[in-house]
Tab-separated table of C-alpha atoms in Angstrom:
chain	number	residue	atom	x	y	z
A	1	MET	CA	-5.886	14.098	2.546
A	2	ARG	CA	-8.144	14.676	5.505
A	3	THR	CA	-8.420	11.455	7.489
A	4	ALA	CA	-11.018	10.664	10.143
A	5	LEU	CA	-10.394	8.131	12.904
A	6	LEU	CA	-13.484	6.505	14.398
A	7	GLN	CA	-12.600	5.566	17.979
A	8	SER	CA	-15.414	3.236	18.978
A	9	SER	CA	-16.169	-0.350	19.912
A	10	GLY	CA	-19.648	-0.085	18.422
A	11	ARG	CA	-21.881	-2.854	19.734
A	12	PRO	CA	-19.898	-6.096	20.069
A	13	GLY	CA	-21.756	-9.029	18.559
A	14	SER	CA	-24.087	-6.988	16.321
A	15	VAL	CA	-22.976	-6.449	12.730
A	16	ALA	CA	-26.163	-4.540	11.923
A	17	GLU	CA	-25.642	-2.028	14.752
A	18	ASN	CA	-21.980	-1.557	13.886
A	19	LEU	CA	-22.883	-0.789	10.277
A	20	LYS	CA	-25.245	1.899	11.616
A	21	VAL	CA	-22.439	3.376	13.738
A	22	LEU	CA	-20.112	3.372	10.736
A	23	ASP	CA	-22.739	5.000	8.526
A	24	ALA	CA	-23.330	7.805	11.033
A	25	ALA	CA	-19.579	8.356	11.474
A	26	ALA	CA	-19.082	8.449	7.709
A	27	GLY	CA	-21.682	11.183	7.473
A	28	ARG	CA	-19.978	13.269	10.155
A	29	ALA	CA	-16.533	12.680	8.648
A	30	ALA	CA	-17.664	13.638	5.147
A	31	ALA	CA	-19.323	16.796	6.474
A	32	ALA	CA	-15.973	17.735	8.040
A	33	GLY	CA	-14.196	17.320	4.703
A	34	ALA	CA	-12.638	13.901	5.248
A	35	ALA	CA	-11.701	11.802	2.223
A	36	LEU	CA	-10.981	8.717	4.343
A	37	LEU	CA	-12.560	7.180	7.445
A	38	ALA	CA	-10.663	4.500	9.401
A	39	ALA	CA	-12.373	2.240	11.952
A	40	PRO	CA	-10.727	-0.050	14.559
A	41	GLU	CA	-9.656	-3.673	14.495
A	42	MET	CA	-12.605	-6.101	14.314
A	43	PHE	CA	-15.010	-3.163	14.216
A	44	LEU	CA	-17.615	-4.985	12.164
A	45	THR	CA	-18.327	-7.633	14.818
A	46	GLY	CA	-16.549	-6.720	18.038
A	47	TYR	CA	-13.249	-8.143	19.262
A	48	ALA	CA	-13.800	-10.167	22.452
A	49	ILE	CA	-16.863	-12.097	21.300
A	50	GLY	CA	-15.484	-15.632	21.670
A	51	ASP	CA	-17.064	-18.164	19.333
A	52	GLY	CA	-19.014	-15.326	17.752
A	53	ILE	CA	-15.874	-14.611	15.738
A	54	GLY	CA	-16.290	-17.771	13.712
A	55	ARG	CA	-20.051	-17.413	13.500
A	56	LEU	CA	-19.939	-13.812	12.235
A	57	ALA	CA	-16.885	-14.142	9.988
A	58	GLU	CA	-17.554	-13.274	6.346
A	59	PRO	CA	-15.661	-13.502	3.065
A	60	ALA	CA	-13.860	-10.377	1.881
A	61	ASP	CA	-16.592	-9.795	-0.718
A	62	GLY	CA	-19.480	-10.703	1.573
A	63	ASP	CA	-22.699	-8.912	2.453
A	64	SER	CA	-21.059	-6.542	4.929
A	65	ALA	CA	-18.408	-5.528	2.406
A	66	ASP	CA	-21.237	-4.659	0.024
A	67	ALA	CA	-22.990	-2.681	2.754
A	68	ILE	CA	-19.828	-0.715	3.557
A	69	ALA	CA	-19.247	-0.071	-0.141
A	70	GLY	CA	-22.707	1.469	-0.179
A	71	ILE	CA	-21.898	3.629	2.855
A	72	ALA	CA	-18.661	4.813	1.226
A	73	ALA	CA	-20.382	5.687	-2.043
A	74	ARG	CA	-23.325	7.389	-0.342
A	75	HIS	CA	-21.069	9.683	1.698
A	76	GLY	CA	-18.303	10.060	-0.897
A	77	LEU	CA	-15.318	8.944	1.167
A	78	ALA	CA	-13.070	5.888	1.412
A	79	ILE	CA	-13.478	3.561	4.413
A	80	ALA	CA	-10.987	1.219	6.094
A	81	TYR	CA	-12.334	-1.225	8.674
A	82	GLY	CA	-11.412	-4.367	10.589
A	83	TYR	CA	-13.431	-7.584	10.542
A	84	PRO	CA	-13.122	-11.377	10.861
A	85	GLU	CA	-12.675	-12.882	7.400
A	86	ARG	CA	-13.698	-16.430	6.520
A	87	ASP	CA	-11.842	-18.099	3.683
A	88	GLY	CA	-12.738	-21.772	3.430
A	89	GLY	CA	-12.049	-23.359	6.812
A	90	ALA	CA	-9.772	-20.528	8.008
A	91	VAL	CA	-10.676	-17.308	9.819
A	92	PHE	CA	-8.364	-14.305	9.568
A	93	ASN	CA	-8.203	-11.031	11.502
A	94	SER	CA	-8.478	-8.773	8.467
A	95	ALA	CA	-8.782	-5.155	7.362
A	96	GLN	CA	-10.207	-3.849	4.116
A	97	LEU	CA	-10.015	-0.489	2.313
A	98	ILE	CA	-12.959	0.517	0.134
A	99	SER	CA	-12.885	3.550	-2.158
A	100	ALA	CA	-15.333	6.446	-2.239
A	101	ALA	CA	-16.805	4.816	-5.340
A	102	GLY	CA	-17.441	1.596	-3.423
A	103	ASP	CA	-14.586	-0.406	-4.954
A	104	ARG	CA	-12.457	-2.782	-2.875
A	105	LEU	CA	-8.937	-1.273	-3.044
A	106	ALA	CA	-6.876	-3.338	-0.586
A	107	HIS	CA	-7.275	-6.264	1.758
A	108	TYR	CA	-4.901	-7.315	4.553
A	109	ARG	CA	-4.689	-10.229	6.982
A	110	LYS	CA	-2.996	-9.661	10.337
A	111	THR	CA	0.430	-11.315	10.237
A	112	HIS	CA	1.384	-11.220	13.943
A	113	LEU	CA	-1.284	-12.603	16.270
A	114	PHE	CA	-1.277	-11.293	19.842
A	115	GLY	CA	-1.733	-13.647	22.768
A	116	ARG	CA	-3.615	-16.880	23.197
A	117	PHE	CA	-6.994	-15.327	22.410
A	118	GLU	CA	-6.004	-14.443	18.857
A	119	ARG	CA	-4.023	-17.625	18.259
A	120	ASP	CA	-7.084	-19.642	19.327
A	121	HIS	CA	-9.410	-17.859	16.889
A	122	PHE	CA	-7.376	-16.782	13.873
A	123	THR	CA	-4.960	-17.982	11.230
A	124	PRO	CA	-2.017	-15.587	10.670
A	125	GLY	CA	-1.736	-13.825	7.325
A	126	GLY	CA	1.363	-14.175	5.179
A	127	GLN	CA	1.593	-10.937	3.159
A	128	PRO	CA	3.341	-8.151	5.087
A	129	VAL	CA	2.902	-5.226	2.682
A	130	VAL	CA	-0.501	-4.394	1.204
A	131	GLN	CA	-1.001	-1.008	-0.466
A	132	ALA	CA	-3.394	1.025	-2.591
A	133	GLU	CA	-3.331	4.454	-4.208
A	134	LEU	CA	-5.759	6.916	-2.677
A	135	GLY	CA	-5.956	10.692	-2.952
A	136	GLY	CA	-2.425	11.024	-4.302
A	137	LEU	CA	-0.966	8.931	-1.486
A	138	THR	CA	0.205	5.342	-1.266
A	139	VAL	CA	-1.857	3.920	1.593
A	140	GLY	CA	-0.768	0.780	3.460
A	141	LEU	CA	-2.683	-1.502	5.815
A	142	MET	CA	-1.535	-3.182	9.023
A	143	ILE	CA	-3.342	-4.344	12.182
A	144	CYS	CA	-2.487	-3.604	15.838
A	145	TYR	CA	0.387	-5.857	17.032
A	146	ASP	CA	1.917	-5.797	13.536
A	147	VAL	CA	3.045	-2.184	13.986
A	148	GLU	CA	5.064	-3.106	17.072
A	149	PHE	CA	7.545	-4.985	14.876
A	150	PRO	CA	9.885	-2.381	13.351
A	151	GLU	CA	10.699	-4.659	10.423
A	152	ASN	CA	7.043	-4.560	9.357
A	153	VAL	CA	6.838	-0.799	9.188
A	154	ARG	CA	10.248	-0.470	7.555
A	155	ALA	CA	9.088	-2.857	4.834
A	156	HIS	CA	6.224	-0.449	4.142
A	157	ALA	CA	8.612	2.508	4.078
A	158	LEU	CA	10.865	0.777	1.553
A	159	ALA	CA	7.805	-0.067	-0.559
A	160	GLY	CA	6.781	3.598	-0.641
A	161	THR	CA	3.877	3.736	1.816
A	162	ASP	CA	2.934	7.353	2.582
A	163	LEU	CA	0.063	6.776	5.015
A	164	LEU	CA	-0.071	3.591	7.085
A	165	LEU	CA	-3.522	2.728	8.447
A	166	VAL	CA	-3.441	0.623	11.607
A	167	PRO	CA	-6.828	-0.512	12.950
A	168	THR	CA	-6.105	-1.674	16.481
A	169	ALA	CA	-7.545	-3.166	19.661
A	170	GLN	CA	-4.912	-1.821	22.052
A	171	MET	CA	-5.609	-2.624	25.675
A	172	HIS	CA	-4.351	-1.621	29.131
A	173	PRO	CA	-1.478	-1.539	30.149
A	174	PHE	CA	0.060	-0.994	26.694
A	175	GLN	CA	-1.060	2.583	26.083
A	176	PHE	CA	2.582	3.615	25.558
A	177	VAL	CA	2.244	2.166	22.051
A	178	ALA	CA	-0.235	4.888	21.083
A	179	GLU	CA	1.474	7.571	23.124
A	180	SER	CA	5.112	6.935	22.199
A	181	MET	CA	5.701	4.150	19.693
A	182	ILE	CA	3.389	5.359	16.922
A	183	PRO	CA	5.006	8.831	16.619
A	184	VAL	CA	8.441	7.163	16.598
A	185	ARG	CA	7.364	4.695	13.884
A	186	ALA	CA	6.153	7.625	11.782
A	187	PHE	CA	9.418	9.546	12.259
A	188	GLU	CA	11.891	6.729	11.732
A	189	ASN	CA	10.092	5.578	8.584
A	190	GLN	CA	9.114	9.006	7.227
A	191	MET	CA	5.415	8.395	6.778
A	192	TYR	CA	2.075	9.224	8.340
A	193	VAL	CA	0.705	6.560	10.691
A	194	ALA	CA	-2.990	6.466	11.607
A	195	TYR	CA	-3.612	4.268	14.648
A	196	VAL	CA	-7.328	3.857	15.414
A	197	ASN	CA	-8.391	2.056	18.565
A	198	ARG	CA	-11.347	0.547	20.378
A	199	VAL	CA	-12.560	1.853	23.766
A	200	GLY	CA	-14.021	0.417	26.951
A	201	ARG	CA	-14.287	-3.117	28.299
A	202	GLU	CA	-14.904	-6.240	26.272
A	203	GLY	CA	-14.553	-9.486	28.163
A	204	GLU	CA	-11.129	-9.590	29.766
A	205	PHE	CA	-9.832	-6.617	27.766
A	206	ASP	CA	-9.863	-2.912	28.663
A	207	PHE	CA	-9.259	-0.902	25.496
A	208	VAL	CA	-7.477	2.404	26.056
A	209	GLY	CA	-8.494	4.590	23.102
A	210	LEU	CA	-5.841	7.262	22.388
A	211	SER	CA	-6.248	6.951	18.621
A	212	THR	CA	-3.735	9.126	16.826
A	213	LEU	CA	-2.464	10.229	13.458
A	214	ALA	CA	1.267	10.955	13.656
A	215	GLY	CA	3.315	12.739	11.003
A	216	PRO	CA	6.806	12.098	9.616
A	217	ASP	CA	8.156	14.686	12.067
A	218	GLY	CA	7.069	12.448	14.961
A	219	ILE	CA	4.326	14.840	16.045
A	220	ALA	CA	0.742	13.713	16.594
A	221	ARG	CA	-1.603	15.680	14.350
A	222	THR	CA	-4.587	14.546	16.390
A	223	ARG	CA	-5.140	12.339	19.414
A	224	ALA	CA	-8.388	11.068	20.891
A	225	GLY	CA	-9.021	10.587	24.589
A	226	ARG	CA	-10.330	7.473	26.347
A	227	GLY	CA	-13.950	7.602	25.185
A	228	GLU	CA	-15.947	7.324	21.966
A	229	ASP	CA	-14.664	9.916	19.515
A	230	LEU	CA	-14.203	10.937	15.902
A	231	VAL	CA	-10.979	12.871	15.331
A	232	LEU	CA	-9.575	14.277	12.101
A	233	ALA	CA	-6.198	15.305	10.740
A	234	ASP	CA	-4.538	15.887	7.383
A	235	ALA	CA	-1.895	13.768	5.656
A	236	ASP	CA	-0.077	16.341	3.517
A	237	PRO	CA	1.924	15.009	0.521
A	238	ALA	CA	3.949	18.241	0.232
A	239	PHE	CA	4.994	18.152	3.889
A	240	LEU	CA	5.835	14.471	3.572
A	241	ALA	CA	8.074	15.093	0.541
A	242	ALA	CA	9.910	17.926	2.335
A	243	SER	CA	10.349	15.818	5.459
A	244	ARG	CA	11.785	12.925	3.469
A	245	GLU	CA	14.219	15.255	1.751
A	246	ALA	CA	15.408	16.644	5.082
A	247	ASN	CA	15.553	13.320	6.962
A	248	PRO	CA	18.195	10.836	5.754
A	249	TYR	CA	17.125	7.641	7.544
A	250	LEU	CA	16.121	5.679	4.470
A	251	ARG	CA	18.999	7.044	2.350
A	252	ASP	CA	21.594	6.317	5.022
A	253	ARG	CA	20.637	2.683	5.584
A	254	ARG	CA	23.380	0.057	5.099
A	255	PRO	CA	21.442	-3.139	4.354
A	256	GLY	CA	24.626	-5.171	3.968
A	257	LEU	CA	25.134	-4.897	7.739
A	258	TYR	CA	21.689	-6.181	8.655
A	259	GLY	CA	21.866	-9.803	7.558
A	260	SER	CA	21.777	-11.043	11.125
A	261	LEU	CA	18.256	-9.652	11.504
A	262	VAL	CA	16.889	-12.483	9.400
């Protein structure tokens, strides 16, 4: 399944402009044969927008979800994107996957909040594994800091995730996550991992780009630079099956020894 990663911060604070950016990227991705377009963490509104997070937060089935469903259907590809979700009095850092037909397939709330900024603005989610079937693959959702906890990704591996989508807002000086950790996560868990980042400065944060899609062999299939970009790579079910057969990590686990982890 050809997957496009939209590395962009759009226009922080403007939902309307970010929907335009997503629409244009969806058109380019579809023209290049992509079946899936993934956008970064908090792409809909911007990340470092302070009290704008609460003001612009929407329910999972809100107006922007409808607009993105229309974009997906118009261009004929699935879209995953990050946004601030309002549910009653709580605001979550969320990601949603919408099918090429415009149906909501999966919805995830970030479980591990990073730093004071996120803890001041968001409520942590409580469901670690969220999946959907797409293009013959089991697709999982996670957000940024979540992927840095090996237990999180292993839970996805044990649940059968083939392609893990990770919208992120990775900032300086933690670029080693994109460069080194993501390929290792893909290898040790025998899955594809798509890590799609923001770029440039927002408030106190300097986002480093380097979006990547890594395969189960630990090799990056594509990697963006430090600027705005749209990169594409394939998640191949046949290669994944062969890699899992050859690599014994999940078969050789001894869960009885790991009780101290929890």
